[in-house]
């Protein structure tokens, strides 16, 4: 299949590009290095320096013999996206190209405006480009479990059947985000659903939980193929952050009561979920929504897991309760469905002590690169 990966330089984009090309798909990647430039502006760096996309593509070609063309440009620009879609003529489009950090979106007005404009304009341009140049292509869009929030009833897989006065209708499951970033994802879903109805598009919206991990089947041969590992408060995700905090002898920053529960998954599972979605496409005129995570944990449970694995390796791995900079429920009901991807054939990689030990060992090998000042700046979510 000819697959275009938008956001191909990112934490998930580059590992996905290698994975799909190793599986025999013809892959091209697009990025404008937005994530890299926002990190620089905010003075945070990933744990390990990541070569640029051209360098990684050349390296992957020498390792695996797969050629991945690289397009550098801003997907908000119609001239650019038009040119890329015409040249690639994709059958599948993986849309990762957004500002994906909730804390960044809550930093100040300019970060909020950038997040809003970037995410919605890219999604709209992707929809317009598919309609114009490849109307049968399947869009696989990364959404987030955060779109649902933490309602006091079970979370279904995208849709809710509502019975009222003897009649019934299926609606998008009610969504109530906890950050501006998550709100842009809700708006993306609404845009996609609108154009699925109007233009018969073929879309899978993957409601993904926080991803953890570094290693995939494809990157083990060369550290230069590893993804970004951010451990700062703005761009890092919680488990990756706890691992690095444990190694840096920085007490793990549990926000408030620590009962915040979410669905998590290994980066290897992300690649498999995206591949399974592409290989089993949604029908024309269908918005298929799949909840993409494999296990649920509270923040306390995650910290305790990291503590156990790190202590077994000789680290002190203390846990601290810090004032919660976010506005969120710290204890709540959480029971989301997630059978769709298992039905497509996903075989989950669970968060075992072995998986954690490997991550801890990697972080320990780069301990000197950890800058403790990056870890926690306490960005208050109600400041804007
Ligand atoms: N990582 C997670 O835990 C997680 C969880 C749930 C959902 N997601 C979603 O998955 C997707 C990928 O996440 P990620 O962690 O790889 O993020 P990332 O920031 O590492 O990757 C996104 C990439 O898109 C690029 N990009 C953004 N705007 C662009 C534009 N206008 N033109 C061209 N390129 C642009 C960025 O430069 C970046 O390389 C995002 O949409 C995110 O919301 C991620």
Coordinates of C-alpha atoms and ligand atoms in Angstrom, one line a residue:
X1 CA 0.0 0.0 0.0
X2 CA 1.2 3.6 -0.7
X3 CA 1.1 5.3 2.7
X4 CA 1.8 8.9 3.5
X5 CA 2.8 9.7 7.1
X6 CA 2.1 13.2 8.2
X7 CA 4.2 14.2 11.2
X8 CA 6.8 11.6 10.2
X9 CA 9.6 13.2 12.3
X10 CA 7.7 12.8 15.5
X11 CA 7.8 10.4 18.5
X12 CA 5.4 8.1 16.8
X13 CA 5.8 9.1 13.1
X14 CA 9.3 7.9 12.5
X15 CA 8.9 4.5 14.2
X16 CA 5.7 4.1 12.2
X17 CA 7.5 4.9 9.0
X18 CA 10.1 2.2 9.6
X19 CA 7.6 -0.3 10.7
X20 CA 5.3 0.0 7.7
X21 CA 8.1 0.1 5.3
X22 CA 9.6 -3.0 6.9
X23 CA 6.2 -4.7 6.4
X24 CA 6.5 -4.1 2.6
X25 CA 4.4 -0.9 2.3
X26 CA 5.6 2.0 0.2
X27 CA 6.0 4.9 2.7
X28 CA 6.7 8.7 2.4
X29 CA 7.0 11.1 5.3
X30 CA 6.1 14.8 5.8
X31 CA 7.1 17.1 8.6
X32 CA 7.9 20.8 9.3
X33 CA 9.9 20.1 12.5
X34 CA 7.3 22.0 14.6
X35 CA 8.0 19.8 17.6
X36 CA 11.7 20.4 17.4
X37 CA 11.3 24.2 17.2
X38 CA 8.7 24.4 20.0
X39 CA 11.1 22.4 22.2
X40 CA 13.9 24.7 21.4
X41 CA 11.7 27.8 22.1
X42 CA 10.8 26.4 25.5
X43 CA 14.4 25.4 26.2
X44 CA 13.8 21.6 26.6
X45 CA 15.7 18.9 24.8
X46 CA 15.0 15.2 24.3
X47 CA 17.2 12.8 26.3
X48 CA 19.1 11.7 23.2
X49 CA 19.8 13.9 20.2
X50 CA 17.7 12.8 17.2
X51 CA 19.1 13.1 13.6
X52 CA 17.0 15.0 11.2
X53 CA 14.5 13.2 8.9
X54 CA 16.7 13.1 5.9
X55 CA 19.5 11.6 7.9
X56 CA 17.2 9.0 9.5
X57 CA 15.8 8.1 6.2
X58 CA 19.2 7.6 4.7
X59 CA 20.3 5.5 7.7
X60 CA 17.2 3.3 7.5
X61 CA 17.8 2.8 3.8
X62 CA 21.3 1.6 4.5
X63 CA 20.1 -0.7 7.4
X64 CA 16.9 -2.1 5.9
X65 CA 17.0 -1.3 2.2
X66 CA 13.7 0.6 2.3
X67 CA 13.6 4.0 0.6
X68 CA 11.4 6.6 2.5
X69 CA 11.0 9.9 0.6
X70 CA 11.0 12.9 2.9
X71 CA 9.0 16.1 2.3
X72 CA 9.8 19.0 4.6
X73 CA 7.1 21.7 4.8
X74 CA 4.1 23.0 6.7
X75 CA 0.9 21.1 6.1
X76 CA -1.1 24.3 6.8
X77 CA 0.1 25.6 3.5
X78 CA -2.2 24.5 0.7
X79 CA 0.5 24.7 -2.1
X80 CA 2.8 22.4 -0.1
X81 CA 0.2 19.8 0.8
X82 CA -1.2 19.8 -2.7
X83 CA 2.2 19.1 -4.2
X84 CA 2.9 16.3 -1.8
X85 CA -0.5 14.6 -2.4
X86 CA -0.1 14.9 -6.1
X87 CA 3.3 13.4 -6.1
X88 CA 2.6 10.5 -3.7
X89 CA -1.0 9.7 -4.6
X90 CA -1.5 7.8 -1.3
X91 CA -3.9 4.9 -0.6
X92 CA -3.5 5.4 3.1
X93 CA -2.8 8.6 5.0
X94 CA -1.6 8.5 8.6
X95 CA -2.3 11.9 10.2
X96 CA -0.1 12.5 13.2
X97 CA 0.8 16.1 12.3
X98 CA -0.4 18.1 15.3
X99 CA 0.8 20.0 18.3
X100 CA 0.3 17.0 20.7
X101 CA 1.2 18.4 24.1
X102 CA -1.6 19.2 26.5
X103 CA 0.6 21.1 28.9
X104 CA 2.1 23.2 26.1
X105 CA -1.4 24.1 24.9
X106 CA -2.1 25.5 28.4
X107 CA 1.1 27.5 28.6
X108 CA -0.1 30.9 27.5
X109 CA -2.3 32.5 24.8
X110 CA 0.2 32.2 22.0
X111 CA 0.8 28.5 22.6
X112 CA -3.0 28.0 22.8
X113 CA -3.5 29.9 19.5
X114 CA -0.8 28.0 17.8
X115 CA -2.2 24.6 18.9
X116 CA -5.7 25.6 17.8
X117 CA -4.7 26.9 14.4
X118 CA -2.2 24.3 13.6
X119 CA -4.3 21.3 14.5
X120 CA -7.5 22.4 12.9
X121 CA -5.9 23.8 9.8
X122 CA -3.8 20.7 9.2
X123 CA -6.8 18.4 9.7
X124 CA -9.0 20.5 7.3
X125 CA -6.2 20.6 4.7
X126 CA -5.8 16.8 4.9
X127 CA -9.5 16.3 4.3
X128 CA -9.5 18.7 1.4
X129 CA -6.4 17.1 -0.2
X130 CA -7.9 13.6 0.2
X131 CA -11.1 14.7 -1.4
X132 CA -9.3 16.4 -4.3
X133 CA -6.4 14.0 -5.1
X134 CA -7.2 10.6 -3.6
X135 CA -10.9 10.3 -2.6
X136 CA -10.7 6.6 -2.0
X137 CA -7.7 6.9 0.3
X138 CA -8.2 5.8 3.9
X139 CA -7.4 8.5 6.5
X140 CA -6.0 7.1 9.8
X141 CA -6.2 9.9 12.2
X142 CA -4.7 9.9 15.7
X143 CA -7.2 11.1 18.2
X144 CA -6.9 10.7 22.0
X145 CA -8.7 9.0 24.8
X146 CA -8.6 12.4 26.4
X147 CA -11.5 13.4 24.1
X148 CA -13.9 11.5 26.4
X149 CA -12.6 13.0 29.6
X150 CA -13.5 11.0 32.8
X151 CA -17.3 10.6 32.8
X152 CA -19.0 8.6 35.6
X153 CA -20.3 6.0 33.2
X154 CA -18.5 3.4 31.0
X155 CA -16.8 4.9 27.9
X156 CA -17.9 3.2 24.7
X157 CA -15.8 2.9 21.5
X158 CA -16.7 6.2 19.9
X159 CA -20.4 6.0 19.7
X160 CA -23.4 6.0 22.0
X161 CA -26.9 4.6 21.3
X162 CA -29.4 7.0 22.8
X163 CA -33.0 5.8 23.4
X164 CA -35.5 8.7 23.9
X165 CA -39.3 8.7 24.0
X166 CA -39.5 5.4 22.1
X167 CA -36.9 6.3 19.4
X168 CA -33.2 5.8 19.2
X169 CA -30.2 7.4 17.4
X170 CA -26.5 6.6 17.4
X171 CA -24.4 9.8 18.3
X172 CA -20.7 10.4 18.8
X173 CA -20.0 9.5 22.5
X174 CA -20.2 12.8 24.5
X175 CA -16.8 14.4 24.8
X176 CA -15.5 16.7 27.5
X177 CA -11.7 17.5 27.2
X178 CA -9.5 18.6 30.0
X179 CA -7.1 20.7 28.0
X180 CA -7.1 22.9 24.9
X181 CA -5.1 20.4 23.0
X182 CA -7.6 17.7 23.8
X183 CA -10.4 20.1 22.7
X184 CA -8.7 20.5 19.3
X185 CA -8.8 16.7 19.0
X186 CA -12.6 16.8 19.6
X187 CA -12.9 19.5 16.9
X188 CA -10.9 17.3 14.5
X189 CA -13.3 14.4 15.1
X190 CA -16.2 16.7 14.4
X191 CA -14.6 17.9 11.2
X192 CA -13.9 14.4 10.0
X193 CA -17.4 13.2 10.9
X194 CA -18.9 16.1 9.0
X195 CA -16.9 15.4 5.8
X196 CA -17.5 11.6 6.1
X197 CA -21.2 12.4 5.9
X198 CA -20.8 15.0 3.2
X199 CA -18.1 13.5 1.0
X200 CA -18.2 9.8 1.8
X201 CA -14.7 9.8 3.1
X202 CA -13.1 6.7 4.6
X203 CA -11.8 7.5 8.1
X204 CA -10.5 5.7 11.2
X205 CA -10.1 7.9 14.3
X206 CA -7.9 6.2 16.8
X207 CA -8.6 7.3 20.3
X208 CA -5.1 6.7 21.8
X209 CA -4.0 6.8 25.4
X210 CA -0.6 8.0 26.5
X211 CA 2.2 6.0 24.8
X212 CA 5.4 4.8 26.5
X213 CA 8.6 3.2 25.3
X214 CA 11.6 3.6 23.1
X215 CA 12.4 0.4 21.4
X216 CA 10.7 -1.2 18.4
X217 CA 11.6 -4.2 16.3
X218 CA 13.0 -1.8 13.7
X219 CA 15.2 0.5 15.7
X220 CA 17.2 -1.8 17.9
X221 CA 20.2 -1.9 15.5
X222 CA 21.1 1.8 15.8
X223 CA 20.5 4.4 18.5
X224 CA 20.2 7.0 15.8
X225 CA 16.9 5.5 14.8
X226 CA 15.3 6.0 18.3
X227 CA 12.4 8.4 18.7
X228 CA 12.4 11.6 20.7
X229 CA 12.3 10.9 24.5
X230 CA 11.2 14.0 26.1
X231 CA 11.2 14.0 29.9
X232 CA 10.1 17.6 30.5
X233 CA 6.7 18.6 31.8
X234 CA 5.6 20.1 28.5
X235 CA 6.3 17.5 25.9
X236 CA 7.2 14.3 27.9
X237 CA 4.6 11.6 28.6
X238 CA 4.1 10.3 32.1
X239 CA 5.7 6.9 32.1
X240 CA 8.8 8.0 30.1
X241 CA 9.1 10.9 32.5
X242 CA 8.9 8.7 35.6
X243 CA 11.6 6.4 34.3
X244 CA 14.0 9.3 33.7
X245 CA 13.1 10.9 37.1
X246 CA 13.9 7.6 38.8
X247 CA 17.3 7.4 37.1
X248 CA 18.0 11.1 37.9
X249 CA 17.3 10.5 41.6
X250 CA 14.5 13.1 41.2
X251 CA 11.4 12.0 43.2
X252 CA 8.6 11.0 40.7
X253 CA 6.2 13.8 40.4
X254 CA 2.7 12.4 41.2
X255 CA 0.2 15.2 40.7
X256 CA -2.2 15.5 43.7
X257 CA -3.9 12.3 44.9
X258 CA -2.5 10.3 41.9
X259 CA -5.8 8.5 41.3
X260 CA -5.9 9.9 37.7
X261 CA -6.5 6.8 35.6
X262 CA -5.9 6.5 31.9
X263 CA -5.4 3.8 29.2
X264 CA -1.7 3.3 28.3
X265 CA 0.1 1.4 25.5
X266 CA 3.6 0.5 24.4
X267 CA 4.9 2.3 21.3
X268 CA 5.1 -1.2 19.6
X269 CA 1.4 -1.5 20.0
X270 CA 0.8 2.0 18.4
X271 CA 2.7 0.8 15.3
X272 CA 0.7 -2.4 15.2
X273 CA -2.7 -0.6 15.8
X274 CA -2.0 1.8 12.9
X275 CA -0.8 -1.0 10.6
X276 CA -3.9 -3.1 11.4
X277 CA -6.2 -0.1 10.8
X278 CA -4.6 0.5 7.4
X279 CA -4.7 -3.1 6.4
X280 CA -8.4 -3.4 7.4
X281 CA -9.7 0.0 6.2
X282 CA -12.9 1.7 7.1
X283 CA -15.7 1.6 4.4
X284 CA -16.5 4.6 2.2
X285 CA -18.7 6.9 4.2
X286 CA -17.7 5.4 7.5
X287 CA -16.1 7.1 10.5
X288 CA -14.7 4.1 12.5
X289 CA -13.6 4.9 16.0
X290 CA -11.3 2.6 17.9
X291 CA -10.0 3.1 21.5
X292 CA -6.3 2.5 21.3
X293 CA -4.8 1.4 24.6
X294 CA -4.0 -1.9 26.2
X295 CA -4.1 -1.4 30.0
X296 CA -5.4 1.1 32.5
X297 CA -3.3 2.5 35.3
X298 CA -3.6 5.3 37.8
X299 CA -0.6 7.6 38.2
X300 CA 0.1 6.1 41.6
X301 CA 0.2 2.6 40.1
X302 CA 2.6 3.8 37.4
X303 CA 4.9 5.4 39.9
X304 CA 4.9 2.2 42.1
X305 CA 5.7 0.0 39.1
X306 CA 8.6 2.2 38.1
X307 CA 9.7 2.3 41.7
X308 CA 9.7 -1.5 42.0
X309 CA 11.7 -2.0 38.8
X310 CA 14.1 0.8 39.5
X311 CA 14.8 -0.3 43.1
X312 CA 15.6 -3.8 41.9
X313 CA 18.3 -2.1 39.8
X314 CA 19.7 -0.1 42.7
X315 CA 18.0 3.3 42.3
X316 CA 16.3 5.0 45.2
X317 CA 13.3 5.9 43.1
X318 CA 11.4 8.0 45.6
X319 CA 7.8 9.1 44.9
X320 CA 6.7 12.7 45.7
X321 CA 3.2 14.1 45.9
X322 CA 3.3 17.6 44.2
X323 CA 0.6 20.1 43.9
X324 CA -1.4 19.4 40.8
X325 CA -0.8 22.1 38.2
X326 CA -3.8 20.7 36.1
X327 CA -7.5 21.0 36.6
X328 CA -8.7 17.4 36.7
X329 CA -10.4 14.8 38.8
X330 CA -7.8 13.1 41.0
X331 CA -10.0 10.2 41.8
X332 CA -12.7 9.0 39.4
X333 CA -14.5 6.1 37.8
X334 CA -12.8 4.9 34.6
X335 CA -14.0 1.9 32.5
X336 CA -13.4 2.4 28.7
X337 CA -14.2 -0.3 26.1
X338 CA -11.3 -1.3 23.9
X339 CA -12.2 -4.4 21.8
X340 CA -12.0 -3.1 18.2
X341 CA -8.3 -3.3 17.8
X342 CA -8.1 -6.7 19.5
X343 CA -10.7 -7.9 17.0
X344 CA -8.5 -6.7 14.2
X345 CA -5.7 -8.9 15.6
X346 CA -3.7 -6.7 18.0
X347 CA -1.5 -8.8 20.4
X348 CA -0.8 -6.4 23.2
X349 CA 2.7 -5.9 24.8
X350 CA 2.0 -5.3 28.4
X351 CA 3.9 -3.2 30.9
X352 CA 6.1 -5.9 32.5
X353 CA 9.0 -5.4 34.8
X354 CA 11.2 -6.5 31.9
X355 CA 9.9 -3.7 29.7
X356 CA 10.5 -1.2 32.5
X357 CA 14.0 -2.5 33.3
X358 CA 15.0 -2.1 29.6
X359 CA 13.8 1.5 29.6
X360 CA 15.5 2.2 33.0
X361 CA 18.7 0.7 31.7
X362 CA 18.6 2.9 28.6
X363 CA 17.9 6.1 30.7
X364 CA 20.7 5.1 33.0
X365 CA 23.1 4.9 30.1
X366 CA 22.2 8.5 29.3
X367 CA 22.1 9.8 32.9
X368 CA 24.6 12.5 32.2
X369 CA 22.4 14.1 29.6
X370 CA 19.5 14.6 32.0
X371 CA 19.0 18.2 33.0
X372 CA 16.9 18.1 36.3
X373 CA 15.8 21.7 35.7
X374 CA 13.8 20.6 32.7
X375 CA 11.7 18.1 34.7
X376 CA 9.1 20.1 36.5
X377 CA 8.3 23.8 36.0
X378 CA 4.8 23.7 37.4
X379 CA 2.9 25.2 34.5
X380 CA -0.5 26.1 36.0
X381 CA -3.4 25.2 33.7
X382 CA -5.7 28.0 34.9
X383 CA -3.2 30.9 34.2
X384 CA -4.1 31.8 30.6
Ligands
LIG1 N1 2.5 10.3 22.1 C1 1.3 10.0 22.7 O1 1.4 9.5 23.9 C2 0.0 10.3 22.1 C3 -1.2 9.9 22.8 C4 -2.4 10.1 22.2 C5 -2.5 10.7 20.9 N2 -1.3 11.1 20.3 C6 -1.4 11.7 19.0 O2 -0.5 11.1 18.1 C7 0.0 12.0 17.1 C8 1.5 11.9 17.1 O3 2.0 12.2 18.5 P1 3.5 12.3 18.8 O4 3.7 12.0 20.2 O5 4.3 11.5 17.8 O6 3.8 13.8 18.6 P2 5.0 14.5 17.9 O7 5.0 16.0 18.2 O8 6.3 13.9 18.3 O9 4.7 14.3 16.3 C9 3.9 15.1 15.6 C10 4.8 15.6 14.4 O10 3.9 16.4 13.5 C11 4.7 17.5 13.1 N3 3.8 18.6 12.7 C12 3.0 19.3 13.5 N4 2.3 20.2 12.8 C13 2.8 20.2 11.5 C14 2.5 20.9 10.4 N5 1.7 22.0 10.4 N6 3.1 20.5 9.2 C15 4.0 19.5 9.2 N7 4.3 18.7 10.3 C16 3.7 19.1 11.4 C17 5.6 17.8 14.2 O11 6.8 18.5 13.8 C18 5.9 16.5 14.8 O12 7.1 15.9 14.3 C19 -0.5 13.4 17.6 O13 -1.6 13.8 16.8 C20 -0.9 13.2 19.0 O14 -2.0 14.1 19.3 C21 -0.1 10.9 20.8

